[in-house]
JSON list of C-alpha atoms in Angstrom, two decimals:
[
{"chain": "A", "resi": 1, "resn": "MET", "atom": "CA", "xyz": [32.43, -16.93, 17.05]},
{"chain": "A", "resi": 2, "resn": "SER", "atom": "CA", "xyz": [29.80, -17.08, 14.15]},
{"chain": "A", "resi": 3, "resn": "GLU", "atom": "CA", "xyz": [30.37, -18.80, 10.90]},
{"chain": "A", "resi": 4, "resn": "LYS", "atom": "CA", "xyz": [31.48, -16.67, 7.88]},
{"chain": "A", "resi": 5, "resn": "ILE", "atom": "CA", "xyz": [28.80, -15.55, 5.54]},
{"chain": "A", "resi": 6, "resn": "THR", "atom": "CA", "xyz": [29.73, -17.23, 2.35]},
{"chain": "A", "resi": 7, "resn": "LEU", "atom": "CA", "xyz": [29.49, -15.04, -0.54]},
{"chain": "A", "resi": 8, "resn": "LEU", "atom": "CA", "xyz": [30.54, -15.59, -4.54]},
{"chain": "A", "resi": 9, "resn": "TYR", "atom": "CA", "xyz": [31.87, -12.56, -6.56]},
{"chain": "A", "resi": 10, "resn": "VAL", "atom": "CA", "xyz": [31.74, -12.89, -10.00]},
{"chain": "A", "resi": 11, "resn": "ASP", "atom": "CA", "xyz": [34.01, -10.69, -12.22]},
{"chain": "A", "resi": 12, "resn": "ASP", "atom": "CA", "xyz": [35.75, -11.19, -15.42]},
{"chain": "A", "resi": 13, "resn": "GLU", "atom": "CA", "xyz": [38.65, -9.43, -14.62]},
{"chain": "A", "resi": 14, "resn": "PRO", "atom": "CA", "xyz": [41.37, -11.31, -12.33]},
{"chain": "A", "resi": 15, "resn": "VAL", "atom": "CA", "xyz": [42.51, -8.13, -10.78]},
{"chain": "A", "resi": 16, "resn": "ASN", "atom": "CA", "xyz": [39.32, -7.55, -9.41]},
{"chain": "A", "resi": 17, "resn": "LEU", "atom": "CA", "xyz": [38.46, -10.69, -8.12]},
{"chain": "A", "resi": 18, "resn": "MET", "atom": "CA", "xyz": [41.82, -10.44, -6.09]},
{"chain": "A", "resi": 19, "resn": "LEU", "atom": "CA", "xyz": [41.38, -6.95, -4.64]},
{"chain": "A", "resi": 20, "resn": "PHE", "atom": "CA", "xyz": [37.79, -8.19, -3.83]},
{"chain": "A", "resi": 21, "resn": "GLU", "atom": "CA", "xyz": [39.22, -11.12, -2.11]},
{"chain": "A", "resi": 22, "resn": "ILE", "atom": "CA", "xyz": [41.92, -9.23, 0.03]},
{"chain": "A", "resi": 23, "resn": "ASN", "atom": "CA", "xyz": [39.18, -6.83, 1.40]},
{"chain": "A", "resi": 24, "resn": "PHE", "atom": "CA", "xyz": [37.10, -9.42, 2.29]},
{"chain": "A", "resi": 25, "resn": "LYS", "atom": "CA", "xyz": [38.37, -12.48, 3.08]},
{"chain": "A", "resi": 26, "resn": "ASN", "atom": "CA", "xyz": [38.80, -11.85, 6.73]},
{"chain": "A", "resi": 27, "resn": "THR", "atom": "CA", "xyz": [35.02, -10.83, 6.78]},
{"chain": "A", "resi": 28, "resn": "TYR", "atom": "CA", "xyz": [33.33, -13.89, 4.50]},
{"chain": "A", "resi": 29, "resn": "ASN", "atom": "CA", "xyz": [34.16, -16.95, 3.13]},
{"chain": "A", "resi": 30, "resn": "VAL", "atom": "CA", "xyz": [34.75, -15.51, -0.56]},
{"chain": "A", "resi": 31, "resn": "LEU", "atom": "CA", "xyz": [34.24, -17.97, -3.54]},
{"chain": "A", "resi": 32, "resn": "LYS", "atom": "CA", "xyz": [35.17, -16.69, -6.69]},
{"chain": "A", "resi": 33, "resn": "ALA", "atom": "CA", "xyz": [34.02, -16.86, -10.72]},
{"chain": "A", "resi": 34, "resn": "VAL", "atom": "CA", "xyz": [35.04, -15.69, -13.79]},
{"chain": "A", "resi": 35, "resn": "SER", "atom": "CA", "xyz": [31.98, -15.72, -15.71]},
{"chain": "A", "resi": 36, "resn": "GLY", "atom": "CA", "xyz": [28.26, -16.05, -15.12]},
{"chain": "A", "resi": 37, "resn": "ILE", "atom": "CA", "xyz": [28.63, -19.64, -16.44]},
{"chain": "A", "resi": 38, "resn": "GLU", "atom": "CA", "xyz": [30.98, -20.34, -13.86]},
{"chain": "A", "resi": 39, "resn": "GLY", "atom": "CA", "xyz": [29.17, -18.72, -11.16]},
{"chain": "A", "resi": 40, "resn": "LEU", "atom": "CA", "xyz": [26.11, -20.95, -11.82]},
{"chain": "A", "resi": 41, "resn": "GLN", "atom": "CA", "xyz": [28.24, -23.76, -11.44]},
{"chain": "A", "resi": 42, "resn": "ILE", "atom": "CA", "xyz": [29.90, -22.81, -8.10]},
{"chain": "A", "resi": 43, "resn": "LEU", "atom": "CA", "xyz": [26.13, -21.39, -7.18]},
{"chain": "A", "resi": 44, "resn": "ASN", "atom": "CA", "xyz": [25.18, -25.49, -7.62]},
{"chain": "A", "resi": 45, "resn": "GLU", "atom": "CA", "xyz": [28.57, -26.83, -5.67]},
{"chain": "A", "resi": 46, "resn": "HIS", "atom": "CA", "xyz": [27.76, -24.74, -2.86]},
{"chain": "A", "resi": 47, "resn": "PRO", "atom": "CA", "xyz": [24.51, -24.53, -0.98]},
{"chain": "A", "resi": 48, "resn": "GLU", "atom": "CA", "xyz": [26.02, -22.41, 1.62]},
{"chain": "A", "resi": 49, "resn": "ILE", "atom": "CA", "xyz": [26.40, -19.46, -0.45]},
{"chain": "A", "resi": 50, "resn": "SER", "atom": "CA", "xyz": [24.00, -16.81, 0.64]},
{"chain": "A", "resi": 51, "resn": "VAL", "atom": "CA", "xyz": [25.22, -13.51, -0.96]},
{"chain": "A", "resi": 52, "resn": "VAL", "atom": "CA", "xyz": [26.14, -13.19, -4.61]},
{"chain": "A", "resi": 53, "resn": "ILE", "atom": "CA", "xyz": [27.66, -9.72, -5.93]},
{"chain": "A", "resi": 54, "resn": "SER", "atom": "CA", "xyz": [28.38, -9.61, -9.55]},
{"chain": "A", "resi": 55, "resn": "ASP", "atom": "CA", "xyz": [30.14, -7.42, -12.32]},
{"chain": "A", "resi": 56, "resn": "MET", "atom": "CA", "xyz": [27.59, -5.65, -14.62]},
{"chain": "A", "resi": 57, "resn": "LYS", "atom": "CA", "xyz": [29.97, -5.79, -17.79]},
{"chain": "A", "resi": 58, "resn": "MET", "atom": "CA", "xyz": [31.28, -9.09, -18.45]},
{"chain": "A", "resi": 59, "resn": "PRO", "atom": "CA", "xyz": [31.30, -11.23, -21.89]},
{"chain": "A", "resi": 60, "resn": "GLY", "atom": "CA", "xyz": [28.75, -13.77, -22.65]},
{"chain": "A", "resi": 61, "resn": "MET", "atom": "CA", "xyz": [26.70, -12.83, -19.77]},
{"chain": "A", "resi": 62, "resn": "ASN", "atom": "CA", "xyz": [26.21, -9.53, -18.34]},
{"chain": "A", "resi": 63, "resn": "GLY", "atom": "CA", "xyz": [25.65, -9.53, -14.21]},
{"chain": "A", "resi": 64, "resn": "ILE", "atom": "CA", "xyz": [21.92, -9.14, -14.66]},
{"chain": "A", "resi": 65, "resn": "GLU", "atom": "CA", "xyz": [21.57, -11.90, -16.85]},
{"chain": "A", "resi": 66, "resn": "PHE", "atom": "CA", "xyz": [23.67, -13.93, -14.78]},
{"chain": "A", "resi": 67, "resn": "ILE", "atom": "CA", "xyz": [21.74, -13.00, -11.57]},
{"chain": "A", "resi": 68, "resn": "ARG", "atom": "CA", "xyz": [18.20, -13.80, -13.49]},
{"chain": "A", "resi": 69, "resn": "LYS", "atom": "CA", "xyz": [19.29, -17.20, -14.02]},
{"chain": "A", "resi": 70, "resn": "ALA", "atom": "CA", "xyz": [20.90, -17.63, -10.49]},
{"chain": "A", "resi": 71, "resn": "HIS", "atom": "CA", "xyz": [18.00, -15.96, -8.62]},
{"chain": "A", "resi": 72, "resn": "ALA", "atom": "CA", "xyz": [15.33, -18.58, -10.85]},
{"chain": "A", "resi": 73, "resn": "ASP", "atom": "CA", "xyz": [17.02, -21.39, -9.23]},
{"chain": "A", "resi": 74, "resn": "TYR", "atom": "CA", "xyz": [18.37, -19.82, -5.56]},
{"chain": "A", "resi": 75, "resn": "PRO", "atom": "CA", "xyz": [15.68, -17.15, -4.83]},
{"chain": "A", "resi": 76, "resn": "GLN", "atom": "CA", "xyz": [17.03, -17.05, -0.98]},
{"chain": "A", "resi": 77, "resn": "ILE", "atom": "CA", "xyz": [20.27, -15.81, -1.88]},
{"chain": "A", "resi": 78, "resn": "VAL", "atom": "CA", "xyz": [20.75, -11.78, -1.64]},
{"chain": "A", "resi": 79, "resn": "PHE", "atom": "CA", "xyz": [22.02, -10.57, -5.14]},
{"chain": "A", "resi": 80, "resn": "PHE", "atom": "CA", "xyz": [23.96, -7.33, -5.72]},
{"chain": "A", "resi": 81, "resn": "ILE", "atom": "CA", "xyz": [25.27, -5.64, -8.78]},
{"chain": "A", "resi": 82, "resn": "LEU", "atom": "CA", "xyz": [28.83, -3.91, -9.24]},
{"chain": "A", "resi": 83, "resn": "THR", "atom": "CA", "xyz": [29.50, -1.68, -11.83]},
{"chain": "A", "resi": 84, "resn": "GLY", "atom": "CA", "xyz": [31.97, 0.70, -13.07]},
{"chain": "A", "resi": 85, "resn": "TYR", "atom": "CA", "xyz": [29.54, 2.61, -15.13]},
{"chain": "A", "resi": 86, "resn": "ASP", "atom": "CA", "xyz": [26.43, 4.46, -14.19]},
{"chain": "A", "resi": 87, "resn": "ILE", "atom": "CA", "xyz": [23.19, 2.87, -13.07]},
{"chain": "A", "resi": 88, "resn": "THR", "atom": "CA", "xyz": [21.51, 1.66, -16.60]},
{"chain": "A", "resi": 89, "resn": "ARG", "atom": "CA", "xyz": [17.82, 0.99, -17.10]},
{"chain": "A", "resi": 90, "resn": "GLU", "atom": "CA", "xyz": [18.67, -2.53, -16.79]},
{"chain": "A", "resi": 91, "resn": "ILE", "atom": "CA", "xyz": [20.18, -2.17, -13.53]},
{"chain": "A", "resi": 92, "resn": "ALA", "atom": "CA", "xyz": [17.12, 0.24, -12.57]},
{"chain": "A", "resi": 93, "resn": "ASP", "atom": "CA", "xyz": [14.27, -2.36, -13.33]},
{"chain": "A", "resi": 94, "resn": "ALA", "atom": "CA", "xyz": [16.43, -5.36, -11.46]},
{"chain": "A", "resi": 95, "resn": "LEU", "atom": "CA", "xyz": [16.30, -3.04, -8.32]},
{"chain": "A", "resi": 96, "resn": "ASN", "atom": "CA", "xyz": [12.64, -2.18, -9.08]},
{"chain": "A", "resi": 97, "resn": "GLU", "atom": "CA", "xyz": [11.79, -6.23, -9.35]},
{"chain": "A", "resi": 98, "resn": "ARG", "atom": "CA", "xyz": [13.85, -6.71, -6.28]},
{"chain": "A", "resi": 99, "resn": "LEU", "atom": "CA", "xyz": [16.00, -9.07, -8.39]},
{"chain": "A", "resi": 100, "resn": "ILE", "atom": "CA", "xyz": [19.16, -7.26, -6.76]},
{"chain": "A", "resi": 101, "resn": "HIS", "atom": "CA", "xyz": [19.09, -5.66, -3.03]},
{"chain": "A", "resi": 102, "resn": "LYS", "atom": "CA", "xyz": [21.33, -3.12, -4.21]},
{"chain": "A", "resi": 103, "resn": "TYR", "atom": "CA", "xyz": [23.80, -2.08, -6.81]},
{"chain": "A", "resi": 104, "resn": "PHE", "atom": "CA", "xyz": [27.70, -0.68, -5.90]},
{"chain": "A", "resi": 105, "resn": "SER", "atom": "CA", "xyz": [29.83, 1.55, -7.97]},
{"chain": "A", "resi": 106, "resn": "LYS", "atom": "CA", "xyz": [33.75, 0.75, -8.61]},
{"chain": "A", "resi": 107, "resn": "PRO", "atom": "CA", "xyz": [35.77, 1.19, -6.92]},
{"chain": "A", "resi": 108, "resn": "PHE", "atom": "CA", "xyz": [33.88, -0.63, -4.45]},
{"chain": "A", "resi": 109, "resn": "ASN", "atom": "CA", "xyz": [33.64, 1.03, -1.25]},
{"chain": "A", "resi": 110, "resn": "ILE", "atom": "CA", "xyz": [34.16, -1.86, 1.85]},
{"chain": "A", "resi": 111, "resn": "ARG", "atom": "CA", "xyz": [32.03, -0.41, 4.20]},
{"chain": "A", "resi": 112, "resn": "GLU", "atom": "CA", "xyz": [28.99, 0.00, 1.92]},
{"chain": "A", "resi": 113, "resn": "ILE", "atom": "CA", "xyz": [29.60, -3.18, 1.06]},
{"chain": "A", "resi": 114, "resn": "GLU", "atom": "CA", "xyz": [29.60, -4.59, 4.34]},
{"chain": "A", "resi": 115, "resn": "LYS", "atom": "CA", "xyz": [26.60, -2.56, 5.74]},
{"chain": "A", "resi": 116, "resn": "ALA", "atom": "CA", "xyz": [24.24, -3.63, 2.93]},
{"chain": "A", "resi": 117, "resn": "ILE", "atom": "CA", "xyz": [25.51, -7.18, 3.29]},
{"chain": "A", "resi": 118, "resn": "ALA", "atom": "CA", "xyz": [24.43, -7.17, 6.98]},
{"chain": "A", "resi": 119, "resn": "GLU", "atom": "CA", "xyz": [20.86, -5.48, 6.44]},
{"chain": "A", "resi": 120, "resn": "ALA", "atom": "CA", "xyz": [20.16, -7.57, 3.66]},
{"chain": "A", "resi": 121, "resn": "LEU", "atom": "CA", "xyz": [20.86, -10.84, 5.97]},
{"chain": "A", "resi": 122, "resn": "SER", "atom": "CA", "xyz": [18.81, -9.48, 8.86]},
{"chain": "A", "resi": 123, "resn": "VAL", "atom": "CA", "xyz": [15.66, -8.93, 7.09]}
]
């Protein structure tokens, strides 16, 4: 059996972190962060991370701001945004710049996320 992909999920809502981990822990090695700042710290400590999914709306630093900082240091990682809102200009720009691979809507669709990760990593 191949080694599990290590994925970092960033969301300021503890219930969302818990639900994400419950849904994906059998498929991925899930690491969690409650903020962009914590997400950056975890990226520094875990070079095995190959996928990052971040919530968009978070206090202090939104998901795109976090991903911009993370991408500067870790361009090899595949980044995704998860949002409870419609696509914004900021998300559209991040897609066009290829900063993020795709964005997902909340409530998330497990199969959609798994498929997008598989596609992104098979490139």
